[in-house]
Short mmCIF file of C-alpha atoms and ligand atoms in Angstrom, two decimals:
data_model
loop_
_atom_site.label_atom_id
_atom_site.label_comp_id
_atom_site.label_asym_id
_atom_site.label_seq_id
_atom_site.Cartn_x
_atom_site.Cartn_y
_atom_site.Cartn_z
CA UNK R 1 -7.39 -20.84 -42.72
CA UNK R 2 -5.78 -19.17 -40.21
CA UNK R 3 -1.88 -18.76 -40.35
CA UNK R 4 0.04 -21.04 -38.18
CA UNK R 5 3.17 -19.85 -36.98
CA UNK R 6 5.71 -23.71 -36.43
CA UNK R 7 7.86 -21.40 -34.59
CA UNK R 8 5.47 -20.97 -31.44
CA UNK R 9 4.16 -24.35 -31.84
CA UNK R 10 7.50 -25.63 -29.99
CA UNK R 11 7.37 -23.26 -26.78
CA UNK R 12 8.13 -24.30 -23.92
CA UNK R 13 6.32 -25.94 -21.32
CA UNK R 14 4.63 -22.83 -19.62
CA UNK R 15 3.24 -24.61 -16.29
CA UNK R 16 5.76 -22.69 -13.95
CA UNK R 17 4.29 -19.40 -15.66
CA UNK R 18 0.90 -20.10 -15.14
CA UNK R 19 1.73 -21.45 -11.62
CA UNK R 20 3.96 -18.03 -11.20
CA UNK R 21 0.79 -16.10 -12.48
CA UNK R 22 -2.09 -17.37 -10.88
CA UNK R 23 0.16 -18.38 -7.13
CA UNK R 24 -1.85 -20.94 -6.81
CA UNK R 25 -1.45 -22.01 -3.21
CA UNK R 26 -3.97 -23.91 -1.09
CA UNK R 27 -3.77 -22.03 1.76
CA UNK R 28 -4.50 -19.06 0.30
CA UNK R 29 -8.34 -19.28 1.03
CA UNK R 30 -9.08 -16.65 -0.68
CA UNK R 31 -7.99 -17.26 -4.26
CA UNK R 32 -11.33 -19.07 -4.82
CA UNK R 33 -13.14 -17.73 -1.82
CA UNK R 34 -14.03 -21.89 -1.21
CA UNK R 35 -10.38 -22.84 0.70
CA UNK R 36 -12.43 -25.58 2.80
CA UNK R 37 -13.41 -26.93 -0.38
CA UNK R 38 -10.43 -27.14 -2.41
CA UNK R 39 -8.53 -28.26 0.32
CA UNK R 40 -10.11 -31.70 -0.53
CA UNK R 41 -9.13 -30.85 -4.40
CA UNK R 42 -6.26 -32.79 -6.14
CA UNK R 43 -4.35 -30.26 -7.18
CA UNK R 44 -4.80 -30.21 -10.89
CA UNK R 45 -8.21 -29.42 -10.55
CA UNK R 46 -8.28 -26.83 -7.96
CA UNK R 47 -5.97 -25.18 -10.60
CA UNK R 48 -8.35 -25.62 -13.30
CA UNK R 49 -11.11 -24.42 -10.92
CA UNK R 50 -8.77 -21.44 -10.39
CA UNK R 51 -8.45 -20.67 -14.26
CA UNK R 52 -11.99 -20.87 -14.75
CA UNK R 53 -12.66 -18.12 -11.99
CA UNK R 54 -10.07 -15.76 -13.38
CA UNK R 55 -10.95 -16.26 -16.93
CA UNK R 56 -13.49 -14.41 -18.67
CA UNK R 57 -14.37 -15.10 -21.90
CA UNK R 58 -14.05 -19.17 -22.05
CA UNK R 59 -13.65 -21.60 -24.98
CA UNK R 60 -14.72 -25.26 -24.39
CA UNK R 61 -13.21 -27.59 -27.20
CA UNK R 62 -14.89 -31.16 -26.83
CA UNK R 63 -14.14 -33.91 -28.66
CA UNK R 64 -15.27 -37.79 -28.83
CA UNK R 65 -14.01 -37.99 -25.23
CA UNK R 66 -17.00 -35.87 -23.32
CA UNK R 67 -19.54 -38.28 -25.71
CA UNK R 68 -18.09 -41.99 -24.87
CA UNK R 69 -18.90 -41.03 -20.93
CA UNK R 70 -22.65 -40.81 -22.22
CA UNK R 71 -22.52 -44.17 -24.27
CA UNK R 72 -21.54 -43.18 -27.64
CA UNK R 73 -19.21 -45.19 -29.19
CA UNK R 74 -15.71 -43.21 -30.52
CA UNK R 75 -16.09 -43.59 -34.49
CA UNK R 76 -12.14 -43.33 -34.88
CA UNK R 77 -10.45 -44.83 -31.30
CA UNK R 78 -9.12 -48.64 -31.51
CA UNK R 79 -12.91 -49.93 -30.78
CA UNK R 80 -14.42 -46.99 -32.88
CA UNK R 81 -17.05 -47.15 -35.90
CA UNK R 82 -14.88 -46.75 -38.45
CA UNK R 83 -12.29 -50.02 -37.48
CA UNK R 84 -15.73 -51.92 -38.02
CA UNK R 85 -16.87 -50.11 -40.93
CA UNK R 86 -15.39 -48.10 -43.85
CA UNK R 87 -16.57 -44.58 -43.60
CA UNK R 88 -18.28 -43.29 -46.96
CA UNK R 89 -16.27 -41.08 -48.73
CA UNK R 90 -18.36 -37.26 -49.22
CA UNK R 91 -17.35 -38.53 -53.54
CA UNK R 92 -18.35 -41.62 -53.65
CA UNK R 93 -21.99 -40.60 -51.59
CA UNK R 94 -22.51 -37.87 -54.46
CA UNK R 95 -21.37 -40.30 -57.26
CA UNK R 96 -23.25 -43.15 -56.68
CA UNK R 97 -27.03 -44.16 -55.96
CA UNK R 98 -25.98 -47.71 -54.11
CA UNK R 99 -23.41 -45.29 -51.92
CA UNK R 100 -26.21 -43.59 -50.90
CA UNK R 101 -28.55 -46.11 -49.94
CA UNK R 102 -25.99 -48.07 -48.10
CA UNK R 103 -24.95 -44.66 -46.15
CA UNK R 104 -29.13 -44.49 -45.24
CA UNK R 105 -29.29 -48.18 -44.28
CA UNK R 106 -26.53 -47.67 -41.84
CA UNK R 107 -28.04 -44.91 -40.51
CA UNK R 108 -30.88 -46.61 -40.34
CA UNK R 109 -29.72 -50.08 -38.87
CA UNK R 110 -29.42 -48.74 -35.52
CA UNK R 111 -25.48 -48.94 -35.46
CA UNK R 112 -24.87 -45.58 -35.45
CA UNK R 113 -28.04 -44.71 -33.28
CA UNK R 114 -27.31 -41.39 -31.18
CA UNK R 115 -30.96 -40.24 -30.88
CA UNK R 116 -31.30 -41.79 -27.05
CA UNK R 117 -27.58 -40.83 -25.49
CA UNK R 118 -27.95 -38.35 -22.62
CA UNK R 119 -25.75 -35.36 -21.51
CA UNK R 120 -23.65 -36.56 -18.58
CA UNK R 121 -21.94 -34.44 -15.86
CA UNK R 122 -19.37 -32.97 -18.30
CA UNK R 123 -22.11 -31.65 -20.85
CA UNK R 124 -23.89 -29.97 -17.59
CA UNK R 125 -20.96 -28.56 -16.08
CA UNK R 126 -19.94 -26.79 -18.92
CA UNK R 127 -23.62 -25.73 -19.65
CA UNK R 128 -23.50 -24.32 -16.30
CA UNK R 129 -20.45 -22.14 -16.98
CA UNK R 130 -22.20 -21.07 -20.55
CA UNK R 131 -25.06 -19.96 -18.66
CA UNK R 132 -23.38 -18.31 -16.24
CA UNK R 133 -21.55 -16.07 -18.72
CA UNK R 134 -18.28 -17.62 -18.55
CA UNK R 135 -18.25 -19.69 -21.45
CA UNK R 136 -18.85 -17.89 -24.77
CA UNK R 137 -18.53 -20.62 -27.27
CA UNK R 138 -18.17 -24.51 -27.13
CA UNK R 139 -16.76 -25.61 -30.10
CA UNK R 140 -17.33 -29.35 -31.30
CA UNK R 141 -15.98 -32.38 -32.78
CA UNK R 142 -19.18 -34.08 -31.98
CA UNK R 143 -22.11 -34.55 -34.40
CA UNK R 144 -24.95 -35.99 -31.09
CA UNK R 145 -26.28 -32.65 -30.14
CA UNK R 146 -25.45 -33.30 -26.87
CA UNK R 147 -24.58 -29.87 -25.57
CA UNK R 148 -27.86 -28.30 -27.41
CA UNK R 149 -29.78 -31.16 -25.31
CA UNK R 150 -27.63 -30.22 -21.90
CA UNK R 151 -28.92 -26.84 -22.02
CA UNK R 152 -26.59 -24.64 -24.20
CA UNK R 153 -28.36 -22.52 -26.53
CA UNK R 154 -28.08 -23.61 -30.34
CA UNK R 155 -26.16 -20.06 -31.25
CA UNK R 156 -23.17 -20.76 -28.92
CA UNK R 157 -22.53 -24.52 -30.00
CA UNK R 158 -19.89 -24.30 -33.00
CA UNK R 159 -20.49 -27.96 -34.82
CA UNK R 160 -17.32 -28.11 -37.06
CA UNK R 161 -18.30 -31.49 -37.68
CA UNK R 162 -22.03 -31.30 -38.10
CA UNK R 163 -25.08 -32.91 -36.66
CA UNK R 164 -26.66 -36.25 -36.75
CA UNK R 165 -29.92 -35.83 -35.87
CA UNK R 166 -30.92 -34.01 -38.90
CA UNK R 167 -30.44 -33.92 -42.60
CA UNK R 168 -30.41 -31.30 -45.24
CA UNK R 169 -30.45 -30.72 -49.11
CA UNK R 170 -26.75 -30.27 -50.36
CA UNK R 171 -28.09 -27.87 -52.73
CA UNK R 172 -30.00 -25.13 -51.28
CA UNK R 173 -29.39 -26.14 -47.78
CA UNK R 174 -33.67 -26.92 -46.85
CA UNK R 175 -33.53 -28.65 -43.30
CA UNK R 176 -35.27 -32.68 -43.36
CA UNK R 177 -35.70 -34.40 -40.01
CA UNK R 178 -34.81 -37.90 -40.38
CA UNK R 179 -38.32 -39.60 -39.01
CA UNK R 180 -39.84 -38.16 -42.82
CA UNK R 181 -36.70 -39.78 -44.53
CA UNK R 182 -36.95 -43.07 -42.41
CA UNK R 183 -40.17 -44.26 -43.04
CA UNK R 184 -40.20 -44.21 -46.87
CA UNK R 185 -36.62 -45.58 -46.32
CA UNK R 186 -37.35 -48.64 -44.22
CA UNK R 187 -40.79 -49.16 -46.68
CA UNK R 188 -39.39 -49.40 -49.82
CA UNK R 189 -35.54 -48.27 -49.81
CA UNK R 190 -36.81 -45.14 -51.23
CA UNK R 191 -33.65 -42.69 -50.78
CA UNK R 192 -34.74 -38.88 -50.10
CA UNK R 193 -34.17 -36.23 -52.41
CA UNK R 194 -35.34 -32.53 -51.86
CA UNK R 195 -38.89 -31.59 -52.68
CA UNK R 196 -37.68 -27.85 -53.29
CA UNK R 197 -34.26 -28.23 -55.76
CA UNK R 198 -34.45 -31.77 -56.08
CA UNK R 199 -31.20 -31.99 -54.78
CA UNK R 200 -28.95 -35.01 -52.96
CA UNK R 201 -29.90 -34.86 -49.24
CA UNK R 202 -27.52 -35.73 -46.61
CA UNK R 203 -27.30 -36.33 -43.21
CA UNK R 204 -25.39 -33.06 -41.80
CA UNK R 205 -22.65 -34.57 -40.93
CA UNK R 206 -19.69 -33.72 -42.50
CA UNK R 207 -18.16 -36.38 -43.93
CA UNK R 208 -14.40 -38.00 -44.92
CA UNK R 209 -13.87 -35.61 -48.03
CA UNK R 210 -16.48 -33.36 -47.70
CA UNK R 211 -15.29 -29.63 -47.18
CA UNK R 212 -14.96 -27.99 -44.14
CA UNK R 213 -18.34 -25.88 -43.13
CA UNK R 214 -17.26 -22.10 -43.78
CA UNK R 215 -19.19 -20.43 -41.16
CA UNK R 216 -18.46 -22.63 -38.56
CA UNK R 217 -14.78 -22.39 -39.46
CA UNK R 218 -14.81 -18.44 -39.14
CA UNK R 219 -17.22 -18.81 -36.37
CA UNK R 220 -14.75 -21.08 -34.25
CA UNK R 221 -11.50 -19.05 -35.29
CA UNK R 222 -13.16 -15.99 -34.23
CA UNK R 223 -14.29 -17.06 -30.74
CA UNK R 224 -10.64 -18.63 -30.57
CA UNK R 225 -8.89 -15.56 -31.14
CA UNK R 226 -11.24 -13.83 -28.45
CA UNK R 227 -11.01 -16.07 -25.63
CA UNK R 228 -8.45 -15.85 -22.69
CA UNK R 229 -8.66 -19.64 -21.40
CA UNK R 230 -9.45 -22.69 -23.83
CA UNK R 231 -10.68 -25.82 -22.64
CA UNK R 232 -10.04 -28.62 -24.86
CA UNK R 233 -12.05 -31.65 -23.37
CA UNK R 234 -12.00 -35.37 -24.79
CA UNK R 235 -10.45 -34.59 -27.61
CA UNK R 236 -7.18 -36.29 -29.37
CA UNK R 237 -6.14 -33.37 -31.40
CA UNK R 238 -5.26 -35.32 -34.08
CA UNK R 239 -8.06 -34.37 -36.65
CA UNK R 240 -6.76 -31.12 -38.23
CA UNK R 241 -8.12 -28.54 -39.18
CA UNK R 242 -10.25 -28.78 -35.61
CA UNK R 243 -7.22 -29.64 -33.61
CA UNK R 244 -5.36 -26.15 -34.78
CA UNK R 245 -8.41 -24.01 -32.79
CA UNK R 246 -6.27 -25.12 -29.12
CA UNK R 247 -2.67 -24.31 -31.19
CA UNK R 248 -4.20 -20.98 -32.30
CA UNK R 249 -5.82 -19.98 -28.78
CA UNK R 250 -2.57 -20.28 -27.11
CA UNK R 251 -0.21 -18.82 -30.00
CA UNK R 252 -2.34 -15.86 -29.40
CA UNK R 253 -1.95 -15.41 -26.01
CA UNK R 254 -4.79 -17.55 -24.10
CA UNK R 255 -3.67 -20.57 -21.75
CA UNK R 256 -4.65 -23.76 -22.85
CA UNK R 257 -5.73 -26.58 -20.69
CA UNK R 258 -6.43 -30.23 -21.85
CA UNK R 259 -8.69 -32.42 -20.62
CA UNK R 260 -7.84 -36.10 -22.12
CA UNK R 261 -7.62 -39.75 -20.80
CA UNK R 262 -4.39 -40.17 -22.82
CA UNK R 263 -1.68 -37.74 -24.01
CA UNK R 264 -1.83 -35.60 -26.52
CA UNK R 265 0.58 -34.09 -28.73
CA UNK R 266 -0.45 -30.19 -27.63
CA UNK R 267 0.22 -31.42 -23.80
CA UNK R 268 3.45 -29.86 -23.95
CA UNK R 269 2.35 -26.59 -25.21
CA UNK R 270 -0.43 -26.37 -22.48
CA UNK R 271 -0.49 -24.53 -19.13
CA UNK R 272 -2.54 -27.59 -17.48
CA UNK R 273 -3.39 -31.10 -18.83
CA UNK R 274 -5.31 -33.27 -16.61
CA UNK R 275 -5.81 -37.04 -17.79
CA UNK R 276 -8.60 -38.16 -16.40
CA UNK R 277 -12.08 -38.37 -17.70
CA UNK R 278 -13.88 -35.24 -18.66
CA UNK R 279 -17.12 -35.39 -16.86
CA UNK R 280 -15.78 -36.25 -12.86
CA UNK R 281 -13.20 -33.63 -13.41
CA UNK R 282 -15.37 -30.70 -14.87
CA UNK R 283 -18.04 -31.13 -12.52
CA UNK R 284 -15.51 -30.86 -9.56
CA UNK R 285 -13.92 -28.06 -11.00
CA UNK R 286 -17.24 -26.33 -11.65
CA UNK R 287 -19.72 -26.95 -9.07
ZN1 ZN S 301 -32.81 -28.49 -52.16
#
């Protein structure tokens, strides 16, 4: 993938650059034309309301994080999914019949159930800012659709991870909703397979072991190398390759601000982190 360069990956703190750069002062009304406003700010997000206005071509990076504020449970933190449950491995769903059927049944069962979550605040406020031009891309960790149902168009959501509320034919790719593969399912335990190729169909997810999706990759990498501020919101870092797109953006010159509840290990590469949850503090920085 792209080339990662250890060297830059232990630069200093930049936070009295980007403070230096941007002279970020509240009394300066007219840095955001709002002073009265952002008087009544904490500081850390009148300075992410300040990036935002002065950047151009935005990257939002949202991970588990921006999806637990809208009820989804966090498949890998300490109360996730997959400390319940032991995810399927990509091998052993292609190797095995019984795999497969137990990989339908739970996403049958309801334990996994996405289909009724709602955007929240964060998903909106970011929609907002792809709408208004400033955000070109969001890339995702998340597999709910939730920014698609928030309002961004389909062609600016990057899914590195995939999406839940479909499935397709590993094969030659044909797109099956899940109510056609439930029904037979829940009948008779029939497990889908694709009327076209007769393939092995899948929910399109990507899953533990299962490769990376190409297009997305380049998709993601390209908007990265493009952008001049990236956002990364609710997201560990810890899942690689997704949490190199943030290392990337800011080894190539864009500042980085993260958006996290705990620490991370890019905070100290970043021109801003804010830990706090992702929807209050977008929609105060954006409205
Ligand atoms: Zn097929």
């Amino acid at each position: 993938m792209f080339p990662l360069k250890p060297e830059l990956c232990h630069t200093p703190q930049t936070k009295s650059m980007l403070t230096g750069y941007l002279s970020y002062d509240p009394k300066r009304e007219n840095i955001m034309g709002d002073g009265t406003k952002l008087n009544k700010l904490p500081s850390n997000i009148a300075e992410l309301r300040a990036l935002i206005r002065v950047s151009e071509r935005i990257v939002v990076f949202t991970g588990a994080g921006i999806s637990t504020e809208s009820g989804i449970p966090d498949f890998r933190g300490p109360n996730g999914i997959w400390n319940k449950v032991t995810p399927i491995d990509f091998n052993d769903f292609l190797a095995s019949e019984e795999m497969r059927e137990e990989s339908w049944r739970r996403k049958f069962s309801g334990d996994m159930k996405m289909e009724n979550a709602e955007p929240n605040v964060g998903h909106l406020a970011i929609s907002s800012l792809v709408n208004a031009g400033k955000v070109t891309h969001i890339i995702t960790q998340n597999v709910d659709g939730l920014h698609q149902k928030s309002g961004t168009p389909d062609e600016q959501v990057i899914e590195l991870h995939g999406n839940a509320s479909y499935a397709t034919c590993l094969s030659c790719y044909k797109r099956f909703e899940l109510d056609a593969i439930r029904a037979p399912f829940l009948q008779d335990g029939t497990i889908p397979h694709c009327d076209v190729c007769g393939g092995i169909v899948k929910t399109a997810t990507i899953s533990f072991g299962q490769p990376m999706p190409v297009e997305e990759m380049q998709r993601a990498e390209d908007a990265t190398l493009r952008c001049d501020l990236f956002i990364a919101a609710g997201s560990s870092l810890t899942v690689y390759p997704a949490a190199g797109f943030p290392r990337l953006a800011k080894q190539n010159g864009a500042r980085l601000v993260i958006i996290n509840n705990q620490a991370t290990d890019l905070d100290r590469i970043c021109d801003l982190v804010i830990h706090e949850q992702i929807g209050p503090t977008l929609s105060q920085a954006v409205d």
